[in-house]
mmCIF file of C-alpha atoms in Angstrom:
data_model
loop_
_atom_site.group_PDB
_atom_site.id
_atom_site.type_symbol
_atom_site.label_atom_id
_atom_site.label_comp_id
_atom_site.label_asym_id
_atom_site.label_seq_id
_atom_site.Cartn_x
_atom_site.Cartn_y
_atom_site.Cartn_z
ATOM 1 C CA ASN A 3 34.783 97.352 162.437
ATOM 2 C CA ALA A 4 34.883 98.010 158.686
ATOM 3 C CA LEU A 5 38.663 98.482 158.756
ATOM 4 C CA PHE A 6 39.140 95.335 160.789
ATOM 5 C CA GLU A 7 37.032 93.289 158.384
ATOM 6 C CA ALA A 8 39.028 94.685 155.450
ATOM 7 C CA TYR A 9 42.288 93.842 157.229
ATOM 8 C CA LYS A 10 41.193 90.246 157.768
ATOM 9 C CA LYS A 11 40.653 89.861 154.024
ATOM 10 C CA ASN A 12 43.870 91.620 152.965
ATOM 11 C CA ASN A 13 46.338 92.814 155.600
ATOM 12 C CA ASP A 14 48.300 94.823 153.026
ATOM 13 C CA ILE A 15 45.384 97.121 152.339
ATOM 14 C CA LEU A 16 45.981 99.176 155.492
ATOM 15 C CA GLU A 17 49.711 99.797 155.074
ATOM 16 C CA ASP A 18 49.429 103.362 153.771
ATOM 17 C CA ILE A 19 46.322 105.063 155.129
ATOM 18 C CA LEU A 20 45.469 108.048 157.313
ATOM 19 C CA ILE A 21 42.748 107.876 159.946
ATOM 20 C CA LEU A 22 41.191 110.895 161.612
ATOM 21 C CA ILE A 23 40.544 110.206 165.283
ATOM 22 C CA ARG A 24 39.240 112.180 168.233
ATOM 23 C CA ILE A 25 40.457 111.287 171.725
ATOM 24 C CA TYR A 26 38.537 112.008 174.913
ATOM 25 C CA GLU A 27 40.136 111.638 178.322
ATOM 26 C CA THR A 28 37.695 111.093 181.159
ATOM 27 C CA LYS A 29 37.254 109.288 184.449
ATOM 28 C CA ASN A 30 33.509 109.103 183.912
ATOM 29 C CA GLU A 31 32.814 105.455 183.000
ATOM 30 C CA ALA A 32 29.416 106.281 181.498
ATOM 31 C CA LEU A 33 30.719 109.025 179.190
ATOM 32 C CA PRO A 34 32.209 106.806 176.414
ATOM 33 C CA GLN A 35 28.832 105.167 175.824
ATOM 34 C CA GLU A 36 27.101 108.556 175.743
ATOM 35 C CA ILE A 37 29.657 109.882 173.234
ATOM 36 C CA ALA A 38 29.243 106.818 171.005
ATOM 37 C CA ILE A 39 25.483 107.315 170.868
ATOM 38 C CA ALA A 40 25.670 111.085 170.394
ATOM 39 C CA THR A 41 28.206 110.887 167.542
ATOM 40 C CA ASN A 42 26.550 107.992 165.709
ATOM 41 C CA SER A 43 25.681 110.010 162.618
ATOM 42 C CA GLN A 44 28.154 109.450 159.788
ATOM 43 C CA THR A 45 28.766 105.699 159.566
ATOM 44 C CA ARG A 46 25.580 104.498 161.183
ATOM 45 C CA ILE A 47 26.010 101.805 163.796
ATOM 46 C CA SER A 48 23.006 99.727 164.813
ATOM 47 C CA GLN A 49 21.484 100.552 168.174
ATOM 48 C CA ARG A 50 22.221 97.020 169.277
ATOM 49 C CA ASP A 51 25.930 97.421 168.550
ATOM 50 C CA LEU A 52 25.962 100.779 170.317
ATOM 51 C CA MET A 53 24.548 99.192 173.460
ATOM 52 C CA SER A 54 26.738 96.094 173.250
ATOM 53 C CA ASN A 55 29.429 97.561 175.488
ATOM 54 C CA THR A 56 27.144 98.658 178.293
ATOM 55 C CA GLU A 57 27.708 97.231 181.751
ATOM 56 C CA VAL A 58 24.575 95.083 181.564
ATOM 57 C CA GLN A 59 25.535 93.444 178.256
ATOM 58 C CA ILE A 60 29.083 92.683 179.354
ATOM 59 C CA LYS A 61 27.787 91.254 182.629
ATOM 60 C CA LEU A 62 25.313 89.046 180.752
ATOM 61 C CA GLU A 63 28.062 87.709 178.513
ATOM 62 C CA LYS A 64 30.232 86.786 181.492
ATOM 63 C CA SER A 65 27.340 85.274 183.445
ATOM 64 C CA PHE A 66 26.125 83.148 180.535
ATOM 65 C CA SER A 67 29.706 82.042 179.933
ATOM 66 C CA ASN A 68 29.808 80.716 183.491
ATOM 67 C CA LEU A 69 26.779 78.585 182.596
ATOM 68 C CA GLY A 70 28.427 77.246 179.442
ATOM 69 C CA TYR A 71 26.684 79.511 176.912
ATOM 70 C CA PHE A 72 27.979 82.122 174.483
ATOM 71 C CA TYR A 73 26.040 85.364 174.726
ATOM 72 C CA GLU A 74 26.252 87.419 171.541
ATOM 73 C CA ARG A 75 26.241 91.082 172.464
ATOM 74 C CA LYS A 76 26.948 91.737 168.785
ATOM 75 C CA ARG A 77 25.566 89.827 165.830
ATOM 76 C CA PHE A 78 27.476 86.654 164.955
ATOM 77 C CA GLN A 79 29.925 87.337 167.784
ATOM 78 C CA HIS A 80 30.348 83.619 168.465
ATOM 79 C CA GLU A 81 29.411 82.174 165.089
ATOM 80 C CA GLU A 82 32.142 79.536 165.404
ATOM 81 C CA GLN A 83 30.292 77.961 168.346
ATOM 82 C CA LYS A 84 27.477 75.405 168.164
ATOM 83 C CA PRO A 85 24.093 77.058 167.485
ATOM 84 C CA ASN A 86 22.415 75.619 170.585
ATOM 85 C CA SER A 87 25.111 77.118 172.822
ATOM 86 C CA ARG A 88 24.724 80.648 171.423
ATOM 87 C CA ILE A 89 22.327 83.202 172.897
ATOM 88 C CA ASP A 90 21.559 86.118 170.613
ATOM 89 C CA ALA A 91 21.024 89.399 172.472
ATOM 90 C CA LEU A 92 18.133 90.524 170.275
ATOM 91 C CA LYS A 93 16.382 87.159 170.476
ATOM 92 C CA LEU A 94 16.769 87.187 174.248
ATOM 93 C CA GLY A 95 15.375 90.717 174.376
ATOM 94 C CA GLN A 96 12.354 89.654 172.333
ATOM 95 C CA ALA A 97 11.843 86.667 174.625
ATOM 96 C CA ILE A 98 11.923 88.934 177.687
ATOM 97 C CA VAL A 99 9.321 91.229 176.121
ATOM 98 C CA ALA A 100 7.016 88.286 175.350
ATOM 99 C CA PHE A 101 7.546 86.231 178.501
ATOM 100 C CA ASP A 102 8.504 88.624 181.274
ATOM 101 C CA LEU A 103 6.743 91.790 180.096
ATOM 102 C CA ARG A 104 3.831 89.844 178.537
ATOM 103 C CA GLU A 105 3.797 91.738 175.263
ATOM 104 C CA PRO A 106 4.229 89.048 172.586
ATOM 105 C CA GLU A 107 2.944 91.233 169.761
ATOM 106 C CA LYS A 108 5.536 93.914 170.553
ATOM 107 C CA ALA A 109 8.361 91.378 170.720
ATOM 108 C CA ARG A 110 8.131 91.285 166.934
ATOM 109 C CA THR A 111 6.629 94.621 165.873
ATOM 110 C CA ASP A 112 8.649 96.829 168.255
ATOM 111 C CA SER A 113 11.906 94.887 168.265
ATOM 112 C CA ASP A 114 13.774 98.024 167.166
ATOM 113 C CA LYS A 115 12.957 99.602 170.545
ATOM 114 C CA ILE A 116 14.589 96.837 172.576
ATOM 115 C CA PHE A 117 18.001 98.501 172.353
ATOM 116 C CA SER A 118 16.687 102.061 172.379
ATOM 117 C CA SER A 119 13.670 103.430 174.249
ATOM 118 C CA ARG A 120 12.906 100.157 176.077
ATOM 119 C CA TYR A 121 16.465 99.088 176.791
ATOM 120 C CA GLN A 122 16.504 99.604 180.563
ATOM 121 C CA GLU A 123 13.067 98.050 180.901
ATOM 122 C CA VAL A 124 14.002 94.935 178.919
ATOM 123 C CA PHE A 125 17.573 94.431 180.113
ATOM 124 C CA SER A 126 17.058 95.119 183.787
ATOM 125 C CA LYS A 127 20.093 94.941 186.048
ATOM 126 C CA ASP A 128 17.964 92.902 188.445
ATOM 127 C CA HIS A 129 17.458 89.972 186.068
ATOM 128 C CA ASN A 130 18.655 86.586 187.257
ATOM 129 C CA VAL A 131 20.743 84.992 184.502
ATOM 130 C CA SER A 132 19.549 81.458 185.286
ATOM 131 C CA TYR A 133 15.977 82.694 184.901
ATOM 132 C CA LEU A 134 16.825 84.300 181.550
ATOM 133 C CA LEU A 135 18.488 81.084 180.417
ATOM 134 C CA ASN A 136 15.324 79.102 181.146
ATOM 135 C CA ILE A 137 13.305 81.550 179.052
ATOM 136 C CA PHE A 138 15.789 81.194 176.222
ATOM 137 C CA LEU A 139 15.695 77.397 176.447
ATOM 138 C CA ILE A 140 11.941 77.579 175.865
ATOM 139 C CA ILE A 141 12.542 79.747 172.792
ATOM 140 C CA GLN A 142 15.006 77.135 171.549
ATOM 141 C CA LEU A 143 12.324 74.452 171.926
ATOM 142 C CA ILE A 144 9.885 76.653 170.019
ATOM 143 C CA ASP A 145 12.445 77.208 167.252
ATOM 144 C CA GLN A 146 12.984 73.445 166.996
ATOM 145 C CA ARG A 147 9.241 72.842 166.655
ATOM 146 C CA ARG A 148 8.995 75.614 164.079
ATOM 147 C CA GLU A 149 11.757 74.053 161.995
ATOM 148 C CA GLU A 150 10.134 70.617 162.236
ATOM 149 C CA ALA A 151 6.825 72.090 161.062
ATOM 150 C CA ARG A 152 8.560 73.870 158.172
ATOM 151 C CA LYS A 153 10.241 70.665 157.005
ATOM 152 C CA ALA A 154 6.983 68.727 157.264
ATOM 153 C CA ARG A 155 5.129 71.301 155.144
ATOM 154 C CA LYS A 156 7.944 71.241 152.596
ATOM 155 C CA LYS A 157 7.625 67.455 152.303
ATOM 156 C CA GLY A 158 3.860 67.752 152.010
ATOM 157 C CA THR A 159 3.282 65.867 155.249
ATOM 158 C CA GLY A 160 2.573 68.878 157.428
ATOM 159 C CA ASN A 161 -0.586 70.743 158.319
ATOM 160 C CA ASP A 162 -1.250 74.259 157.009
ATOM 161 C CA ILE A 163 -2.409 75.289 160.451
ATOM 162 C CA ASP A 164 1.119 74.752 161.756
ATOM 163 C CA SER A 165 2.415 77.651 159.709
ATOM 164 C CA PHE A 166 1.517 79.752 162.758
ATOM 165 C CA TRP A 167 4.971 78.867 164.112
ATOM 166 C CA SER A 168 6.556 81.399 161.764
ATOM 167 C CA TYR A 169 4.447 84.261 163.089
ATOM 168 C CA GLY A 170 3.338 83.265 166.566
ATOM 169 C CA GLN A 171 6.464 81.998 168.293
ATOM 170 C CA PHE A 172 6.389 84.790 170.873
ATOM 171 C CA HIS A 173 2.692 84.217 171.551
ATOM 172 C CA ILE A 174 3.500 80.568 172.231
ATOM 173 C CA LEU A 175 6.150 81.741 174.693
ATOM 174 C CA TYR A 176 3.571 84.052 176.280
ATOM 175 C CA LEU A 177 1.183 81.111 176.692
ATOM 176 C CA VAL A 178 3.915 79.075 178.380
ATOM 177 C CA LYS A 179 4.330 81.940 180.849
ATOM 178 C CA LEU A 180 0.600 82.032 181.606
ATOM 179 C CA LEU A 181 0.325 78.269 182.018
ATOM 180 C CA SER A 182 3.402 78.028 184.232
ATOM 181 C CA GLU A 183 1.990 80.670 186.560
ATOM 182 C CA LYS A 184 -1.555 79.344 186.545
ATOM 183 C CA ASN A 185 -0.430 75.822 187.434
ATOM 184 C CA ASP A 186 2.509 76.937 189.608
ATOM 185 C CA ILE A 187 4.957 74.940 187.500
ATOM 186 C CA SER A 188 8.687 75.551 187.386
ATOM 187 C CA ILE A 189 10.315 76.240 184.023
ATOM 188 C CA THR A 190 13.703 75.126 185.319
ATOM 189 C CA ASP A 191 12.982 71.487 184.460
ATOM 190 C CA ASN A 192 13.208 70.399 180.821
ATOM 191 C CA LYS A 193 10.265 67.973 181.100
ATOM 192 C CA ASN A 194 8.132 70.764 182.497
ATOM 193 C CA ARG A 195 9.133 73.070 179.652
ATOM 194 C CA GLU A 196 8.175 70.384 177.118
ATOM 195 C CA ARG A 197 4.791 69.753 178.739
ATOM 196 C CA LEU A 198 4.017 73.442 179.088
ATOM 197 C CA LEU A 199 4.931 73.957 175.446
ATOM 198 C CA ASN A 200 2.702 71.079 174.343
ATOM 199 C CA ASP A 201 -0.225 72.575 176.224
ATOM 200 C CA ALA A 202 0.485 76.029 174.797
ATOM 201 C CA VAL A 203 0.495 74.580 171.272
ATOM 202 C CA GLU A 204 -2.840 72.875 171.924
ATOM 203 C CA ILE A 205 -4.361 76.208 172.947
ATOM 204 C CA MET A 206 -2.820 77.950 169.947
ATOM 205 C CA ARG A 207 -4.129 75.399 167.445
ATOM 206 C CA SER A 208 -7.626 75.689 168.887
ATOM 207 C CA PHE A 209 -7.374 79.465 168.658
ATOM 208 C CA ILE A 210 -6.133 79.363 165.050
ATOM 209 C CA LEU A 211 -9.000 77.086 164.001
ATOM 210 C CA SER A 212 -11.445 79.691 165.293
ATOM 211 C CA LYS A 213 -9.736 82.415 163.207
ATOM 212 C CA LYS A 214 -9.657 80.855 159.755
ATOM 213 C CA THR A 215 -10.488 84.144 158.040
ATOM 214 C CA SER A 216 -7.579 86.030 159.622
ATOM 215 C CA SER A 217 -4.080 86.143 158.158
ATOM 216 C CA PHE A 218 -1.342 85.141 160.564
ATOM 217 C CA TYR A 219 0.539 88.338 159.736
ATOM 218 C CA THR A 220 -2.363 90.468 160.982
ATOM 219 C CA LEU A 221 -3.414 88.143 163.774
ATOM 220 C CA PHE A 222 -0.112 88.152 165.618
ATOM 221 C CA ARG A 223 0.269 91.911 165.402
ATOM 222 C CA SER A 224 -3.025 92.565 167.127
ATOM 223 C CA ALA A 225 -3.201 93.209 170.870
ATOM 224 C CA LYS A 226 -6.583 91.441 170.896
ATOM 225 C CA THR A 227 -4.859 88.153 170.101
ATOM 226 C CA LYS A 228 -2.986 88.294 173.397
ATOM 227 C CA GLU A 229 -6.227 89.007 175.247
ATOM 228 C CA GLU A 230 -8.015 86.054 173.654
ATOM 229 C CA LEU A 231 -5.112 83.714 174.341
ATOM 230 C CA TYR A 232 -5.100 84.881 177.943
ATOM 231 C CA GLU A 233 -8.761 83.917 178.315
ATOM 232 C CA ARG A 234 -8.157 80.518 176.747
ATOM 233 C CA ALA A 235 -5.192 79.845 179.031
ATOM 234 C CA LEU A 236 -7.209 81.004 182.036
ATOM 235 C CA HIS A 237 -9.948 78.468 181.332
ATOM 236 C CA LYS A 238 -7.581 75.666 180.392
ATOM 237 C CA GLY A 239 -7.788 72.719 182.770
ATOM 238 C CA GLN A 240 -4.993 71.779 185.136
ATOM 239 C CA LEU A 241 -1.989 70.255 183.387
ATOM 240 C CA PRO A 242 -1.611 66.491 183.838
ATOM 241 C CA LEU A 243 0.865 65.151 186.363
ATOM 242 C CA PRO A 244 3.621 64.223 186.889
ATOM 243 C CA LEU A 245 5.113 67.692 186.964
ATOM 244 C CA GLU A 246 7.462 69.412 189.347
ATOM 245 C CA ILE A 247 5.251 71.818 191.272
ATOM 246 C CA THR A 248 7.430 74.707 192.382
ATOM 247 C CA GLN A 249 7.808 78.406 191.791
ATOM 248 C CA SER A 250 7.368 79.456 188.137
ATOM 249 C CA GLY A 251 10.583 81.503 187.978
#
């Protein structure tokens, strides 16, 4: 990668160089990945990049492409594409941890484990790509709201309470999961996603107001926060109609 980047800047720079290489011949399809991980010691490669060529990641890229999206197995892989059509592998992994595995606090604090010790758990071969896309579309909505809140605060028209967006985005996603299941509401419909998100934000704001003495940094790293949000979602009234009442996946 480093040589390729250097070549793109100046293709004359590689005219007179020597490169030491080691070649392995094997029919074992899993062996190249194992070798890459085992020999990752000199020029350190991120765990995400090491896992980018696994069968699951390549399959996700192809499947998302069929749906009109650009899945980035590696960082900035499709930076020439429109932002709302790009799906970052790490961001998707964090969304899965928060939404599917119901661990919003670990989506942020343990993100380094997504491509290491928790890789097979997070990126299951059994995942339905359309389901993953719907989760990611919710994250996109959350990111849009977060940016709107940031701009409003910058202009002096926002509310300080809305700074929770910067720290609690994965807890908002977790609340959407709880509300969709409680009310048996599909997340495949954009109007449903919007309404679920609005209700999740209402719960979050109420929760934040009750925790004025806590810093957001500490609050959203505590497992107790998830438990309290769960209780609030559990006792939240039925969402107003009209909504498409179908399976939550």
